[in-house]
XYZ file of C-alpha atoms in Angstrom:
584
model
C 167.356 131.065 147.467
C 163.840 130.673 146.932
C 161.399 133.014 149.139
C 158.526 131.413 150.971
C 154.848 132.392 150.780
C 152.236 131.150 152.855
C 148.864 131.292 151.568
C 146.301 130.047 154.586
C 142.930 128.710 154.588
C 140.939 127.657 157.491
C 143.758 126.595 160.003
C 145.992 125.014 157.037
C 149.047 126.431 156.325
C 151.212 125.171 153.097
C 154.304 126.253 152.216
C 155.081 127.804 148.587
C 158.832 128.043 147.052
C 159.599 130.346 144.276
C 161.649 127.365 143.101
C 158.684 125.073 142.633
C 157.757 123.282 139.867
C 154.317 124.938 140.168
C 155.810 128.513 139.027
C 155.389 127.928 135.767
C 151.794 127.235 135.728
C 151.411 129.983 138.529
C 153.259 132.503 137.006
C 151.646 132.770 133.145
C 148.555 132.786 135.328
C 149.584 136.173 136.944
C 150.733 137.272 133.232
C 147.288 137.559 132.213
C 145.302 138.845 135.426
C 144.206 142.623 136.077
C 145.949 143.853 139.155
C 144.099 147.366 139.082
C 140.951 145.307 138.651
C 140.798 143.644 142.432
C 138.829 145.474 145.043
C 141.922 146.735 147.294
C 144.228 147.194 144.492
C 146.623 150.215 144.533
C 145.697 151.793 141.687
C 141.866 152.147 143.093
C 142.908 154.027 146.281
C 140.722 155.612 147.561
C 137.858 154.148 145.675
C 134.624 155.739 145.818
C 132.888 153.962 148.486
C 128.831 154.480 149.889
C 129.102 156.608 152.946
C 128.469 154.186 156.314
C 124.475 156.047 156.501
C 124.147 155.946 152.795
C 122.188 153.941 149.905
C 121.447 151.680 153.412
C 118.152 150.236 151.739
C 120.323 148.743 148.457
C 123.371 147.865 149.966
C 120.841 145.841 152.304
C 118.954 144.685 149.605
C 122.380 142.968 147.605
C 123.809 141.977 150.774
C 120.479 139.989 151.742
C 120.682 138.130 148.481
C 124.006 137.482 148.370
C 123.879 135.675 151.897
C 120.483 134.201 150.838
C 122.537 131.072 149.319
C 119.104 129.325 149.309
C 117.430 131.818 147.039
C 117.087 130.213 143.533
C 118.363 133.034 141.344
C 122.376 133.011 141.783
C 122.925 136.071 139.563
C 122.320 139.613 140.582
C 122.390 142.626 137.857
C 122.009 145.880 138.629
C 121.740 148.597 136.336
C 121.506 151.948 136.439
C 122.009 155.431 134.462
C 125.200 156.942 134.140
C 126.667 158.830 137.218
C 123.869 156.711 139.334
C 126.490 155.462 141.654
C 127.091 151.598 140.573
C 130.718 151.460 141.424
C 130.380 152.965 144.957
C 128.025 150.268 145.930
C 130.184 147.674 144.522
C 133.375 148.848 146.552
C 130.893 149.215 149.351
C 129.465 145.620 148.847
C 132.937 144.470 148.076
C 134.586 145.528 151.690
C 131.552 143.875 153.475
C 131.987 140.402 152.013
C 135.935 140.706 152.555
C 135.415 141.998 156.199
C 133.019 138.383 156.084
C 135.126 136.147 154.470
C 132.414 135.604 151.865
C 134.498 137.483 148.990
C 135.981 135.185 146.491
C 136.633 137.185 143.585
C 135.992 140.601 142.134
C 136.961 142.698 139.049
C 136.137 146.155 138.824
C 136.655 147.461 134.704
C 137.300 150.935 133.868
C 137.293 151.977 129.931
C 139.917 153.956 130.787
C 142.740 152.074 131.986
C 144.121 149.506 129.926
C 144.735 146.373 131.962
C 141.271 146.251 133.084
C 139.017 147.121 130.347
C 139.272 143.462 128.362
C 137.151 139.940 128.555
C 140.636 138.493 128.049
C 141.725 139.071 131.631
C 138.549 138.822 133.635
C 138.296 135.076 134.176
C 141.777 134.637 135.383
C 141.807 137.498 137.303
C 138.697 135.800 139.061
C 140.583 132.426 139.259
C 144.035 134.062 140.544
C 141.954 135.331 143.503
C 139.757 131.715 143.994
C 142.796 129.863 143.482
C 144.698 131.911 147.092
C 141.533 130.696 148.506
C 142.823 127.326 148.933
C 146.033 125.037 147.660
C 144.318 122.427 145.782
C 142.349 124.833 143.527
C 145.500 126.905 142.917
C 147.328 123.668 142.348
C 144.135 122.649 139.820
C 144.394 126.051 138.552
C 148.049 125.263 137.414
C 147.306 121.881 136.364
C 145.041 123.606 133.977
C 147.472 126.073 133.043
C 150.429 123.676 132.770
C 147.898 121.075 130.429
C 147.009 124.345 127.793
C 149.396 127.216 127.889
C 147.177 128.905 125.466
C 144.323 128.441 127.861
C 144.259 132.312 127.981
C 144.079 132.957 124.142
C 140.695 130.717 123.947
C 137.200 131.612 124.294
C 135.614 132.694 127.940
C 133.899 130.221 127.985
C 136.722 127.684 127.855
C 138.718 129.847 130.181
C 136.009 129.596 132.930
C 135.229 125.699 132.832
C 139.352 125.198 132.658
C 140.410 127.525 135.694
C 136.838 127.579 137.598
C 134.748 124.994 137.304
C 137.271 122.107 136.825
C 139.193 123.260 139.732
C 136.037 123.487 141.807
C 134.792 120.077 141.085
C 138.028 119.184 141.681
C 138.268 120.928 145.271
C 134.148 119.278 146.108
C 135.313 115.892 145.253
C 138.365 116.212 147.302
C 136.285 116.386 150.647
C 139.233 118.668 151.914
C 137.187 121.287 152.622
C 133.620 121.949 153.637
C 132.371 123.421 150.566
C 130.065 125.619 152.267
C 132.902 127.928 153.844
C 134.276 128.343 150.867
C 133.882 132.521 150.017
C 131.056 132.360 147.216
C 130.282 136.205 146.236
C 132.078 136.836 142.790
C 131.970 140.666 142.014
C 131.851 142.166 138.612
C 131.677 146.031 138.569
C 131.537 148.266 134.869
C 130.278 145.152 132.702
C 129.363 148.410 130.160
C 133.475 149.491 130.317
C 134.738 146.354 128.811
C 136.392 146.596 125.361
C 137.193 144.494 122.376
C 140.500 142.318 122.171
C 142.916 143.614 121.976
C 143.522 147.007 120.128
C 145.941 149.969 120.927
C 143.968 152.234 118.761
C 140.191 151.383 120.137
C 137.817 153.982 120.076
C 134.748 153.478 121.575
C 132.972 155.703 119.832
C 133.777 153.941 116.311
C 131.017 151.414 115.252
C 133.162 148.419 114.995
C 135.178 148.982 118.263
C 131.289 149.315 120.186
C 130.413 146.053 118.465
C 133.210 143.915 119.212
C 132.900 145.498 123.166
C 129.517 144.241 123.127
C 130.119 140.997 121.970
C 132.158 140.495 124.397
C 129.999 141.347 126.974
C 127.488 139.480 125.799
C 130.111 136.090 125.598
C 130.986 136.563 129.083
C 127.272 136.719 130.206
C 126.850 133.821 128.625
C 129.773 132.158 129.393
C 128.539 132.905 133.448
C 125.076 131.388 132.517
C 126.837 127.787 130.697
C 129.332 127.797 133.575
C 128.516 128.467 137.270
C 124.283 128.463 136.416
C 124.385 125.203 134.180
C 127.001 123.383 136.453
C 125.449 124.354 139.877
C 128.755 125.935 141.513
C 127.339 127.839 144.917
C 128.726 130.998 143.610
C 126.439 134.140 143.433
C 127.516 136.493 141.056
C 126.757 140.586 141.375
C 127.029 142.401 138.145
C 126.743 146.038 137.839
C 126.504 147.789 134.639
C 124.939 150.519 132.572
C 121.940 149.289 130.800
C 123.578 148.583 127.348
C 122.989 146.525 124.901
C 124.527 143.417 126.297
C 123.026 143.608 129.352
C 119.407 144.673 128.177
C 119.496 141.745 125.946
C 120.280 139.141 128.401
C 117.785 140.318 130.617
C 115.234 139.815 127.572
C 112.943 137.170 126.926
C 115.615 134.476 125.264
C 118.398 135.894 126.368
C 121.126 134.142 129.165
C 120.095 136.214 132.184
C 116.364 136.023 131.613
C 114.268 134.472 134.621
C 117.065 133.385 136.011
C 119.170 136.622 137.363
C 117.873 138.959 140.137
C 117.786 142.292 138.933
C 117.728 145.726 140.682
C 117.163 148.956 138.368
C 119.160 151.139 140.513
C 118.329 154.702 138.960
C 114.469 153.565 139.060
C 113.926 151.440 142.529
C 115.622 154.062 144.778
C 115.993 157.961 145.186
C 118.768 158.695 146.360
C 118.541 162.241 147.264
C 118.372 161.938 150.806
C 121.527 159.890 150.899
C 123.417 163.244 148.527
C 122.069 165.328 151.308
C 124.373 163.636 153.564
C 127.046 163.007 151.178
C 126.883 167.063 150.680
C 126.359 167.918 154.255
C 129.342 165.606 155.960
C 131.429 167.364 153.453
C 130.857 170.923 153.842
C 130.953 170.688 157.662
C 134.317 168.999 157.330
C 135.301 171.926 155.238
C 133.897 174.205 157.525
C 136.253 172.776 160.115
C 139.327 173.879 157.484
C 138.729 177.049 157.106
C 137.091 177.592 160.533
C 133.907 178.844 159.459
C 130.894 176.297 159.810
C 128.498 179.129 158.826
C 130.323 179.131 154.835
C 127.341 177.486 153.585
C 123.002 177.280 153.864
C 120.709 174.347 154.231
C 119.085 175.952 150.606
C 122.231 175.615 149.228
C 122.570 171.523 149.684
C 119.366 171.572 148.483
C 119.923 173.301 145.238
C 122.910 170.764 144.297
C 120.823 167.892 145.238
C 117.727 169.291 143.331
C 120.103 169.748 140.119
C 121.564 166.187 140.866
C 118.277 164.823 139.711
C 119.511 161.270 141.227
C 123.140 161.579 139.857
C 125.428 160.668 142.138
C 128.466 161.886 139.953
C 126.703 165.239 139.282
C 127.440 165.832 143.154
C 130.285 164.282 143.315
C 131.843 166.082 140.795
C 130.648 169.508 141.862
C 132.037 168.667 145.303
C 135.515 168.076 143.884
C 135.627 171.281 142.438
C 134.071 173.098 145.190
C 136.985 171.641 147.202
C 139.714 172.027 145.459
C 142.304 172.753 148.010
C 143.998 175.649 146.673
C 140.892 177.574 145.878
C 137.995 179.103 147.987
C 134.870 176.756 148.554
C 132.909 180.077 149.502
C 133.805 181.528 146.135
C 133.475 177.860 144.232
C 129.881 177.608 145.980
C 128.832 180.590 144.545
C 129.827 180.214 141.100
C 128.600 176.545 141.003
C 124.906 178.104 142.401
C 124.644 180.906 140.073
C 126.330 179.482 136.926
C 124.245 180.014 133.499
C 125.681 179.592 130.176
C 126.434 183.029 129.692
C 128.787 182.801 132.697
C 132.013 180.619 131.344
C 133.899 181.451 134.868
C 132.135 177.888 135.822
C 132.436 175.521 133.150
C 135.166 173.971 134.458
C 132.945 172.571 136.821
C 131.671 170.554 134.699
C 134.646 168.955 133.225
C 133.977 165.451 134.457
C 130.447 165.456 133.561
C 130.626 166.767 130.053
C 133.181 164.336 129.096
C 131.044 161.652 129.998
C 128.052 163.111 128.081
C 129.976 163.474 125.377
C 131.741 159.508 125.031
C 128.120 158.208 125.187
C 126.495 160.759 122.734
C 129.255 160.775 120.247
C 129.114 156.839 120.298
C 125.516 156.715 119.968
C 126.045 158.904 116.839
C 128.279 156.550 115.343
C 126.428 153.820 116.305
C 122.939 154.805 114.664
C 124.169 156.544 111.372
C 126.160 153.744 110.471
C 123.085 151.352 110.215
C 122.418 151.529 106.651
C 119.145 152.126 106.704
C 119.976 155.238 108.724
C 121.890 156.623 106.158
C 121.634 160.785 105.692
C 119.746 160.509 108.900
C 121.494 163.033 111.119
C 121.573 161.237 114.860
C 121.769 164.650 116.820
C 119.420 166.562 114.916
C 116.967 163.649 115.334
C 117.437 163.007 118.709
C 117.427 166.567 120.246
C 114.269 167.290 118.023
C 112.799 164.113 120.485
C 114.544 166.135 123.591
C 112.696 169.314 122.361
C 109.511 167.268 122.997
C 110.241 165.987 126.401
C 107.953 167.595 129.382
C 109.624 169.644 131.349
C 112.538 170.345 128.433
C 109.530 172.000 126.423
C 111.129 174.835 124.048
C 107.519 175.730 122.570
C 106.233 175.875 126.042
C 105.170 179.608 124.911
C 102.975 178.567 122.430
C 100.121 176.106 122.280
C 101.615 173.014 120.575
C 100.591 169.734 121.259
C 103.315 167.858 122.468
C 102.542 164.490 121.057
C 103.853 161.526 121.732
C 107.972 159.480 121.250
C 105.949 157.760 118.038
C 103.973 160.213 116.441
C 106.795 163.038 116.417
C 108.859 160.053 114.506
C 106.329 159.680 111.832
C 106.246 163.959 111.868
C 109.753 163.273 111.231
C 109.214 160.843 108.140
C 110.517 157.735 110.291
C 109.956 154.287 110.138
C 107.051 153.148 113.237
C 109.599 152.013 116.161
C 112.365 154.778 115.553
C 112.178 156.316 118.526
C 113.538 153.222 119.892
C 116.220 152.788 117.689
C 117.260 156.479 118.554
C 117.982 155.647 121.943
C 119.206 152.009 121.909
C 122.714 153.249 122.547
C 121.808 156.243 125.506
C 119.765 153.778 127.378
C 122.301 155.154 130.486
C 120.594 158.502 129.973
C 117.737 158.257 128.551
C 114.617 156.151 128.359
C 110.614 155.949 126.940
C 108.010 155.747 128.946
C 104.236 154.787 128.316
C 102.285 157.526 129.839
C 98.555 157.685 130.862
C 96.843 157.612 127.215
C 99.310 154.867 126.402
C 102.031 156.722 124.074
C 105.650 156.891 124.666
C 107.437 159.539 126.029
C 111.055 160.579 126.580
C 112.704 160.437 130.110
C 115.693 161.989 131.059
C 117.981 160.297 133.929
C 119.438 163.884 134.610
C 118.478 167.607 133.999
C 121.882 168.500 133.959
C 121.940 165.987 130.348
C 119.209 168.511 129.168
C 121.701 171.493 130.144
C 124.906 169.729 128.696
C 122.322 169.630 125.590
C 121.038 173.337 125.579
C 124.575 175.355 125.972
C 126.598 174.870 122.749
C 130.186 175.875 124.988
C 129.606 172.601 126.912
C 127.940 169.585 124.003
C 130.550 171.901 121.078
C 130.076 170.023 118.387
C 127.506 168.151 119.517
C 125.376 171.160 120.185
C 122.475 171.399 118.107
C 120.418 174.389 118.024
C 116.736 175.535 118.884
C 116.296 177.367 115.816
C 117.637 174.459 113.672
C 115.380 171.680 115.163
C 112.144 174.018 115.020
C 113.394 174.496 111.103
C 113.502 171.059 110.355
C 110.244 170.036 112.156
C 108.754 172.642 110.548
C 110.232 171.401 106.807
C 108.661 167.938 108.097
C 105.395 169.040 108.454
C 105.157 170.821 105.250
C 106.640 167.738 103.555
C 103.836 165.163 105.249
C 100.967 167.541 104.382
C 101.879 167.806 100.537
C 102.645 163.833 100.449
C 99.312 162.944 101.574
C 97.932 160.678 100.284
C 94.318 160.958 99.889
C 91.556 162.174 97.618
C 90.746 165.456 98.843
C 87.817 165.600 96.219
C 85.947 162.959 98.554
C 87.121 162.784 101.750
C 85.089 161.582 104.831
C 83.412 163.451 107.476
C 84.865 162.664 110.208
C 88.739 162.410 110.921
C 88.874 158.928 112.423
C 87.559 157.406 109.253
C 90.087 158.963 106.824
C 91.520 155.651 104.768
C 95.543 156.211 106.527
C 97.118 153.943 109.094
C 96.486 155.058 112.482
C 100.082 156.304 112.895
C 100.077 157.973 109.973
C 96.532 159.769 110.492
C 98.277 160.888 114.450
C 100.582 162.406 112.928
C 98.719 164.151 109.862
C 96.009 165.547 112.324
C 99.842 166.926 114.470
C 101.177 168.011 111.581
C 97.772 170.141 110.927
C 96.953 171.394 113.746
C 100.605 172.564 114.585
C 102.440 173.933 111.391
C 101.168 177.718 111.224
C 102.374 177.987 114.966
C 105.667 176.392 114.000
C 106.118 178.428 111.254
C 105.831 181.376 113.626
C 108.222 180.171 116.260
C 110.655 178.762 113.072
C 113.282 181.022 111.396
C 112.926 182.432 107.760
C 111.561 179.497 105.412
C 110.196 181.821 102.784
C 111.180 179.360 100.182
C 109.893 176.538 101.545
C 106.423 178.148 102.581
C 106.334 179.445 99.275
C 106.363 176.130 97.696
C 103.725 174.737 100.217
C 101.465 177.304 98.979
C 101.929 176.727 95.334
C 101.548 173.025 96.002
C 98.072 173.532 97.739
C 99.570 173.275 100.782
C 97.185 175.678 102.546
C 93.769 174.333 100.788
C 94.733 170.445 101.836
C 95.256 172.111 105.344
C 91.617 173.945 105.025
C 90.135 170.744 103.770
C 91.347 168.404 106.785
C 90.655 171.111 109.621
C 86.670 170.721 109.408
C 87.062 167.047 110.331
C 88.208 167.905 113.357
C 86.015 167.875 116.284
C 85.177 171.132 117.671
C 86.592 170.428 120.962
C 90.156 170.358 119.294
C 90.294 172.689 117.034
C 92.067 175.806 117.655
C 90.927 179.147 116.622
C 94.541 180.587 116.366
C 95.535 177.602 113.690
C 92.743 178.849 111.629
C 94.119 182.570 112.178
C 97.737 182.091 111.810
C 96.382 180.241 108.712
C 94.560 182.777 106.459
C 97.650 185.047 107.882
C 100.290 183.112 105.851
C 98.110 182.520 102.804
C 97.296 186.349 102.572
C 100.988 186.783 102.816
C 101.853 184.621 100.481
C 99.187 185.267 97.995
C 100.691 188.956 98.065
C 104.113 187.415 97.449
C 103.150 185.446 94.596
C 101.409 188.472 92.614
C 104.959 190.326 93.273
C 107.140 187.846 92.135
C 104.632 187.834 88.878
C 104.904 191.418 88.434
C 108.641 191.354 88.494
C 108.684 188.437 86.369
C 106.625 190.084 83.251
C 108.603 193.426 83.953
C 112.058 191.827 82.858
């Protein structure tokens, strides 16, 4: 006996056997959906969800646009760091246009469950939920399905103008419905999360698995733009995502998104501490309640977690879960949470959560940029934490009176190619950015402090962890090299620095590398070999040459100090090495 479903819309009501011919087409539909990807699916309960006085000004902002239907741009993307909160406003934006009967589709990816991290499923997952939205686009939905069975194996873009648009134009030609009440807000949450097709051993920290996610990102992107933009369907599509390299380059001049999507930078256009105050502060009183003592926490000490949040949602989120573990004492959790420093490993475990995601995005930014041929030897971590060393407010030499010049310059200190600051980052744009400061050079942002502090403690980044003493090593090395390399006729050289005959990079970063290497070498561990061989190569004399075109106002007294310091020393060296030498 067949069992009867009714699937309503307006004040229609039709009547759906099991033993219709329409299963067919129906059911390999519901083969290739995500279940866990819909907004009220089991496996998302308890979603994370904005709190009802929280992140009021964005959720008002997307909800404004997306019942704007006369606004031209009919794409919204919103990006934002990792741990920024992009999935909480989604569910949050999600539940209001269901409690509105505006939702008609939305698919929330997660890397880490395998039904929803694919292209391959998102369109009919979409189309499943459009098609309960009336009978006549489910019944063009399985028309479609019926006509191609292998409708699912074919590109996205096929897949949308087959089980969307068709059976849209279908439904607006039909005059069975006033096309205006039909729910238009199509929700796409994680765009960054979704994976190639379809491999049981993906890793998306391997080079070729991160390409073949990003294509696919990038087809459905387009596929949106070709389909709903190019055929004028009333939907309005809200995309959250990390800003990867998909995204990023459909936002760019020639890409699919550009000019024509609405875009919200989530981790730059709001701060959200306010709103972790209150996330922090419901919380604790509720625990309070538990264990029947409201006085278990301070004001200062919601502060301190929202301080260290540095606009990370997850970073609060996450300490809250462990704080409130339900076996465990949040008076004794608080505390170690507060007064944790790497030397104390009681409270690592804290940080679970958030080093595993630091770790996914660093490691496959690693892979990422060293297998670029032109990168090869490079080493990504060294590289990239030398460019962390540099950052204000990060400042390891903060002791000593370095310069701390700009994202380009400390490339070319670093013997890279002009622009390779940029490449360095391409893949931790969720964490990381550069900045154009006040004199116009680049500098490099962090999203989080506690990135810097997964960075600094070698029991939390393990073999990521790259050391202090190792990058101020290899800077120094760098100098050394740069100075010796020059190229320039020290017999004749100008008077003044500015019209020594180098490319402007290169002459930055000469008058750096000049003006910095004694103190290096000071701060640097044992490089007797290396110094040694700077002096023998004239290292010091091209260095006593160059300072004099500096302008008085920069020069430093100590450079010339630390200077005459090292040569003495190694002048010394090198008449005890010859003695030994002629005594054998």
């Amino acid at each position: 006996m067949g069992i009867r479903r009714l699937w309503n819309y307006s004040k229609s009501t039709v009547e759906y056997h099991e033993d219709s011919p329409k299963v067919a087409g129906w059911g390999l539909l519901l083969k290739h959906i995500a279940p866990n990807a819909l907004h009220d699916s089991s496996a998302r309960y308890d979603a994370p969800k904005c709190d009802e006085d929280t992140r009021v000004e964005v959720t008002g902002e997307i909800m404004d646009w997306i019942q704007d239907r006369s606004a031209p741009q009919r794409v919204l993307c919103m990006t934002g760091a990792a741990g920024s909160g992009k999935s909480a406003l989604q569910q949050t934006i999600a539940e209001r246009c269901a409690n509105t009967d505006i939702l008609g589709a939305a698919f929330f990816l997660s890397s880490t469950d395998p039904t929803r991290n694919r292209a391959s499923t998102v369109v009919g997952t979409i189309a499943y939920q459009l098609g309960l939205k009336h009978p006549l686009f489910q019944s063009s939905i399985i028309a479609a399905v019926k006509r191609d069975p292998l409708i699912f194996s074919r590109s996205i873009r096929s897949q949308m103008e087959g089980l969307i648009v068709l059976p849209f134009e279908n439904l607006r030609r039909s005059a069975q419905v006033d096309i205006d009440t039909f729910p238009y807000a199509i929700l796409i949450d994680g765009l960054d999360e979704c994976k190639g097709e379809p491999n049981d051993t993906v890793d998306p920290t391997h080079l070729d698995d991160r390409l073949q996610a990003e294509d696919r990102q990038a087809e459905l992107l387009a596929a949106i733009r070709h389909c709903i933009l190019a055929n004028d369907l009333p939907f309005r599509v809200f995309i959250a995502s990390r800003p990867e390299w998909a995204v990023r380059t459909a936002l760019e001049p020639g890409g699919d998104l550009h000019q024509v999507a609405y875009c919200i930078q989530l981790s730059d256009q709001y701060d959200a501490s306010r709103d972790m105050y209150r996330y922090l502060r419901r919380r604790f009183d509720f625990i309070g309640l538990r264990i029947r003592n409201p006085q278990w926490f301070t004001e200062d000490d919601i502060n301190t977690l929202v301080e260290a949040a540095s606009g990370q949602f997850i970073y609060v989120a996450t300490m809250f879960k462990y704080i409130s573990e339900r076996r465990a004492s949040p008076t004794a959790r608080l505390k170690i949470v507060l007064t944790w420093t790497p030397d104390k490993r009681q409270g690592a475990q804290a940080f679970e959560a958030l080093d595993r995601l630091y770790t996914n995005i660093l490691l496959a930014a690693k892979n990422a940029y060293e297998a670029v041929d032109t990168h090869q030897g490079r080493d990504f971590l060294l590289l990239f934490k030398t460019h962390h060393s540099n950052v204000a407010g990060f400042d390891n030499f903060k002791d000593y009176t370095l310069v701390q010049p700009p994202a380009e310059i400390l490339s070319a200190l670093l013997g890279l190619e002009a622009g390779a600051e940029e490449s360095l980052i391409s893949d931790l744009r969720s964490l990381v950015t550069l900045e154009t400061d006040a004199y116009g050079g680049l500098r490099l942002r962090l999203y989080h402090k506690s990135f810097s502090d997964f960075l600094e403690e070698e029991t939390r980044a393990k073999a990521l962890f790259v050391s202090k003493s190792r990058v101020k090593t290899h800077l120094a090395k760098c100098l050394m090299q740069q100075i010796i390399e020059c190229p320039l006729d020290f017999d004749s050289l100008p008077a003044k620095w500015e019209e020594l005959p180098l490319p402007v990079l290169y002459r930055r970063s000469l008058k750096a590398a000049v003006e910095d290497l004694p103190l290096i070498l000071y701060i640097a561990p044992a490089l007797d070999d290396e110094v040694r061989g700077f002096t023998q190569n004239g290292g010091w004399q091209k260095v006593d040459s160059l300072l004099p075109l500096l302008s008085s106002e920069n020069r430093k007294p100590e450079v010339a100090a630390a200077m005459s310091e090292f040569v003495e020393k190694w002048k010394c060296n090198e008449r005890e090495w010859m003695k030994a030498s002629y005594s054998r």
